[in-house]
Amino acid sequence: MGAMRERLLLFLNGCMELCWIFAWVTFLTSSAFHKPSPITQVMIPFFLAAIITFLSKGRGWRVLTVITVHIGGLLLGVLQGIHYFKFRIYPFFDLKWIKHLFESNGGFVEWISIVFILICVVAIYVMGVKLVVRKKGHINLCSRFDLGIAAFFALFLIRFMFESKGEFVVSDPGPQSMILPFFIFSLLAIPLARNRSIAERKFLTGYHLAGTVIGFSLVVLALAAGSLLLFLPFLTNAAEAGFVVLKAVSEPFGPIIVGILRFIFQPRNLRTDKNSAAGQTQTSEAPHESETQGWAELIIKFITWGIAVLLSLLVLSALAVLLWYLIRWLLSKTPVGKKIRPHSDPLLVWLYNKFNLLLKFMRSLLVSFRPYENAQQIYMFLQRWGKMSGLYRMPQETPEEYGNRLKTAIPGLEKELTEIVNAFNEEIYGKRRLDKARIARLKKAASRLRSPVFWLARTKMVLLHLK
């Protein structure tokens, strides 16, 4: 199995373990401190231990180096947990809270709580180390799945016993919210481990692409759903903080956007007549008009916030992708004993390729919006349209043969295709200049080709061409 598949299996197994570990940790912290633990407090020591173990495994590091790095990671996890539950009023990088930790006079109970945090972090860290060291076979993953089911069952049984006796009531929904992502990641990890030894897949003739696309889509959809449910508490907190920041940043632009949308969507005032009957009608319809304006303002606000949130998400996604490639470039190794050429830099090559794609897209966009002046330009549009539909024009094909092939592939456009091809032949081969009325009919035929009615047939032709 490839390295990418091994890493994916490791990630899915880690998310499986993280679900039931986080459920237990948030239950224990809610019971001990009356404050549920966020998922970041479990993720940091767990994935930090897994990453350190993964990077140091099989690299020839010294034993002292491995132990030192693990002690540093464990110490970071412990300090982060103590800071969250005991000294959250101080910034994490302000060392004053560490001084207060050793000077605190909380007594025996205070130190017991610190020892409790230490035990939890050490246990989470050890589980992160075992995640990488443990074998990832099908039987082992099934055993871990059974262990997770048993952990959830024991957790809810103990919680039900305490709540039925009235000892305490845990209001945090963290344990319940982890069940669904646990099953999703398990259903992805166990089949992946089961199929790791099978090197070849056989599909029915003509269904290889469809099977691959459907399987990949289902895996991506399940992975996205599991990740969303797993990190939902963290994403909720981030969304609340982002909403506050977005509100503060977009406040100066709010009146401008509201004014534009109000000008577009707000109903215009009707012309008033001079007779008294019209005046009475307008007076009677005034409450209804004010109610309509109230709904219009509500819709305008909703659209404004939707546009602002969408633009913010697009900007954040672009920044995240750029940051990811920048980190990959900074962490990549340079060639040893070779002269580095500028065009061999992976980040510069990636930026150059993306810039070329952007230029091609902008050029095609400008060409599509350019007004057509003759039949040749409309026929060039027809060729681009056919290319996007999966039907390339062969070098030896005449315009009429290409038009007939398009008619056969996409029914319902026979009239438009015939008109465009005949006009092209008359203008190019017949040396005739077409009048404005004929050009207008050709433009109408070209706009007919863009109709969404034919998108399904065009998509089908693209998929058949990919096969």
Short mmCIF file of C-alpha atoms in Angstrom, two decimals, residues 50-232:
data_model
loop_
_atom_site.label_atom_id
_atom_site.label_comp_id
_atom_site.label_asym_id
_atom_site.label_seq_id
_atom_site.Cartn_x
_atom_site.Cartn_y
_atom_site.Cartn_z
CA ALA A 50 1.42 10.97 17.12
CA ILE A 51 3.29 13.47 14.93
CA ILE A 52 6.50 13.25 16.99
CA THR A 53 6.37 9.44 16.94
CA PHE A 54 5.64 9.37 13.20
CA LEU A 55 8.50 11.75 12.38
CA SER A 56 11.03 9.98 14.62
CA LYS A 57 10.10 6.43 13.60
CA GLY A 58 12.70 4.84 11.34
CA ARG A 59 14.75 8.03 10.94
CA GLY A 60 17.85 6.91 12.78
CA TRP A 61 17.50 9.46 15.57
CA ARG A 62 19.42 9.00 18.79
CA VAL A 63 17.49 7.59 21.73
CA LEU A 64 18.32 10.68 23.78
CA THR A 65 16.94 12.92 21.03
CA VAL A 66 13.68 10.97 20.80
CA ILE A 67 13.21 11.01 24.58
CA THR A 68 13.98 14.74 24.78
CA VAL A 69 11.50 15.61 22.03
CA HIS A 70 8.78 13.48 23.65
CA ILE A 71 9.40 15.08 27.05
CA GLY A 72 9.09 18.51 25.42
CA GLY A 73 5.82 17.58 23.73
CA LEU A 74 4.40 16.07 26.92
CA LEU A 75 5.43 19.14 28.93
CA LEU A 76 3.73 21.40 26.39
CA GLY A 77 0.51 19.39 26.65
CA VAL A 78 0.54 19.44 30.46
CA LEU A 79 1.18 23.18 30.64
CA GLN A 80 -1.53 23.85 28.10
CA GLY A 81 -4.08 21.82 30.10
CA ILE A 82 -3.18 23.44 33.44
CA HIS A 83 -3.33 26.89 31.87
CA TYR A 84 -6.81 26.32 30.44
CA PHE A 85 -8.41 25.00 33.64
CA LYS A 86 -6.51 27.03 36.26
CA PHE A 87 -4.87 30.16 34.85
CA ARG A 88 -6.92 31.06 31.81
CA ILE A 89 -7.00 34.76 32.76
CA TYR A 90 -3.29 35.00 31.84
CA PRO A 91 -1.94 34.69 28.30
CA PHE A 92 -0.32 31.33 27.67
CA PHE A 93 3.06 32.81 26.78
CA ASP A 94 3.06 35.04 29.86
CA LEU A 95 5.27 33.12 32.29
CA LYS A 96 3.70 34.79 35.32
CA TRP A 97 1.05 32.10 35.57
CA ILE A 98 3.76 29.43 35.94
CA LYS A 99 5.14 31.41 38.87
CA HIS A 100 1.65 31.59 40.41
CA LEU A 101 1.32 27.84 39.89
CA PHE A 102 4.15 27.09 42.30
CA GLU A 103 3.23 29.91 44.68
CA SER A 104 -0.48 29.07 44.91
CA ASN A 105 -1.90 28.32 48.36
CA GLY A 106 -4.89 26.35 47.18
CA GLY A 107 -4.04 23.48 49.43
CA PHE A 108 -4.45 19.79 48.95
CA VAL A 109 -7.52 20.03 46.70
CA GLU A 110 -5.73 22.37 44.30
CA TRP A 111 -2.80 20.02 43.90
CA ILE A 112 -5.12 17.03 43.50
CA SER A 113 -6.80 18.80 40.56
CA ILE A 114 -3.39 19.53 39.00
CA VAL A 115 -2.38 15.87 39.40
CA PHE A 116 -5.69 14.88 37.79
CA ILE A 117 -4.91 17.09 34.78
CA LEU A 118 -1.40 15.62 34.62
CA ILE A 119 -2.74 12.05 34.60
CA CYS A 120 -5.27 12.84 31.86
CA VAL A 121 -2.68 14.53 29.62
CA VAL A 122 -0.15 11.71 30.12
CA ALA A 123 -2.80 9.11 29.26
CA ILE A 124 -3.81 11.02 26.11
CA TYR A 125 -0.15 11.42 25.11
CA VAL A 126 0.55 7.70 25.55
CA MET A 127 -2.48 6.86 23.40
CA GLY A 128 -1.13 9.18 20.71
CA VAL A 129 2.21 7.36 20.76
CA LYS A 130 0.53 3.95 20.59
CA LEU A 131 -1.56 5.12 17.66
CA VAL A 132 1.54 5.23 15.44
CA VAL A 133 3.33 2.21 16.93
CA ARG A 134 0.30 -0.09 16.82
CA LYS A 135 -0.32 -2.24 13.73
CA LYS A 136 -3.05 -1.07 11.37
CA GLY A 137 -4.39 -4.43 10.26
CA HIS A 138 -8.05 -5.17 9.73
CA ILE A 139 -8.36 -7.27 12.88
CA ASN A 140 -6.58 -4.66 14.98
CA LEU A 141 -8.86 -1.89 13.75
CA CYS A 142 -11.92 -4.03 14.44
CA SER A 143 -10.61 -4.53 17.98
CA ARG A 144 -10.15 -0.77 18.39
CA PHE A 145 -13.69 -0.27 17.08
CA ASP A 146 -15.01 -2.72 19.68
CA LEU A 147 -13.00 -0.89 22.35
CA GLY A 148 -14.53 2.42 21.30
CA ILE A 149 -18.05 0.96 21.44
CA ALA A 150 -17.32 -0.43 24.91
CA ALA A 151 -15.93 2.95 26.02
CA PHE A 152 -19.07 4.77 24.87
CA PHE A 153 -21.32 2.16 26.48
CA ALA A 154 -19.48 2.35 29.81
CA LEU A 155 -19.48 6.15 29.69
CA PHE A 156 -23.23 6.45 29.15
CA LEU A 157 -23.94 3.73 31.71
CA ILE A 158 -21.90 5.51 34.41
CA ARG A 159 -23.39 8.86 33.47
CA PHE A 160 -26.91 7.46 33.67
CA MET A 161 -26.22 5.94 37.09
CA PHE A 162 -24.92 9.22 38.53
CA GLU A 163 -27.70 11.31 37.01
CA SER A 164 -30.41 8.91 38.20
CA LYS A 165 -29.13 9.21 41.77
CA GLY A 166 -29.05 12.99 41.51
CA GLU A 167 -25.33 13.28 42.19
CA PHE A 168 -24.70 15.65 39.30
CA VAL A 169 -26.03 16.40 35.84
CA VAL A 170 -23.59 16.91 32.96
CA SER A 171 -25.12 19.46 30.61
CA ASP A 172 -22.35 19.29 28.01
CA PRO A 173 -23.48 17.48 24.82
CA GLY A 174 -19.90 16.56 23.89
CA PRO A 175 -20.11 12.78 24.52
CA GLN A 176 -23.33 12.40 22.52
CA SER A 177 -21.99 14.42 19.60
CA MET A 178 -18.97 12.11 19.24
CA ILE A 179 -20.93 8.94 18.47
CA LEU A 180 -21.79 9.77 14.86
CA PRO A 181 -18.26 10.88 13.81
CA PHE A 182 -16.88 7.76 15.54
CA PHE A 183 -19.02 5.52 13.34
CA ILE A 184 -18.24 7.54 10.20
CA PHE A 185 -14.47 7.35 10.68
CA SER A 186 -14.75 3.66 11.62
CA LEU A 187 -16.70 2.88 8.45
CA LEU A 188 -13.93 4.56 6.46
CA ALA A 189 -10.93 3.10 8.30
CA ILE A 190 -12.01 -0.55 8.61
CA PRO A 191 -12.73 -1.13 4.86
CA LEU A 192 -9.51 0.71 3.98
CA ALA A 193 -7.54 -1.64 6.25
CA ARG A 194 -9.45 -4.62 4.86
CA ASN A 195 -8.56 -3.76 1.26
CA ARG A 196 -4.93 -2.80 1.84
CA SER A 197 -3.61 -6.13 0.57
CA ILE A 198 -5.72 -6.23 -2.60
CA ALA A 199 -3.65 -4.73 -5.40
CA GLU A 200 -6.12 -4.90 -8.29
CA ARG A 201 -9.78 -4.01 -8.76
CA LYS A 202 -11.93 -5.29 -11.60
CA PHE A 203 -14.94 -3.33 -12.83
CA LEU A 204 -17.56 -4.09 -15.42
CA THR A 205 -16.73 -2.92 -18.90
CA GLY A 206 -17.51 0.76 -19.26
CA TYR A 207 -18.04 1.34 -15.52
CA HIS A 208 -14.46 1.80 -14.34
CA LEU A 209 -14.69 5.59 -14.34
CA ALA A 210 -18.16 5.64 -12.81
CA GLY A 211 -17.14 3.26 -10.01
CA THR A 212 -14.01 5.25 -9.26
CA VAL A 213 -15.81 8.60 -9.25
CA ILE A 214 -18.70 7.36 -7.10
CA GLY A 215 -16.39 5.62 -4.62
CA PHE A 216 -14.11 8.62 -4.32
CA SER A 217 -17.09 10.97 -3.91
CA LEU A 218 -18.59 8.84 -1.14
CA VAL A 219 -15.27 8.65 0.71
CA VAL A 220 -14.72 12.41 0.46
CA LEU A 221 -18.30 13.12 1.55
CA ALA A 222 -18.05 10.79 4.55
CA LEU A 223 -14.64 12.18 5.50
CA ALA A 224 -15.93 15.75 5.31
CA ALA A 225 -19.04 14.90 7.34
CA GLY A 226 -17.01 13.12 10.02
CA SER A 227 -14.48 15.94 10.25
CA LEU A 228 -17.27 18.52 10.48
CA LEU A 229 -19.03 16.64 13.28
CA LEU A 230 -15.76 15.98 15.11
CA PHE A 231 -14.62 19.59 15.08
CA LEU A 232 -18.11 21.10 15.37
#
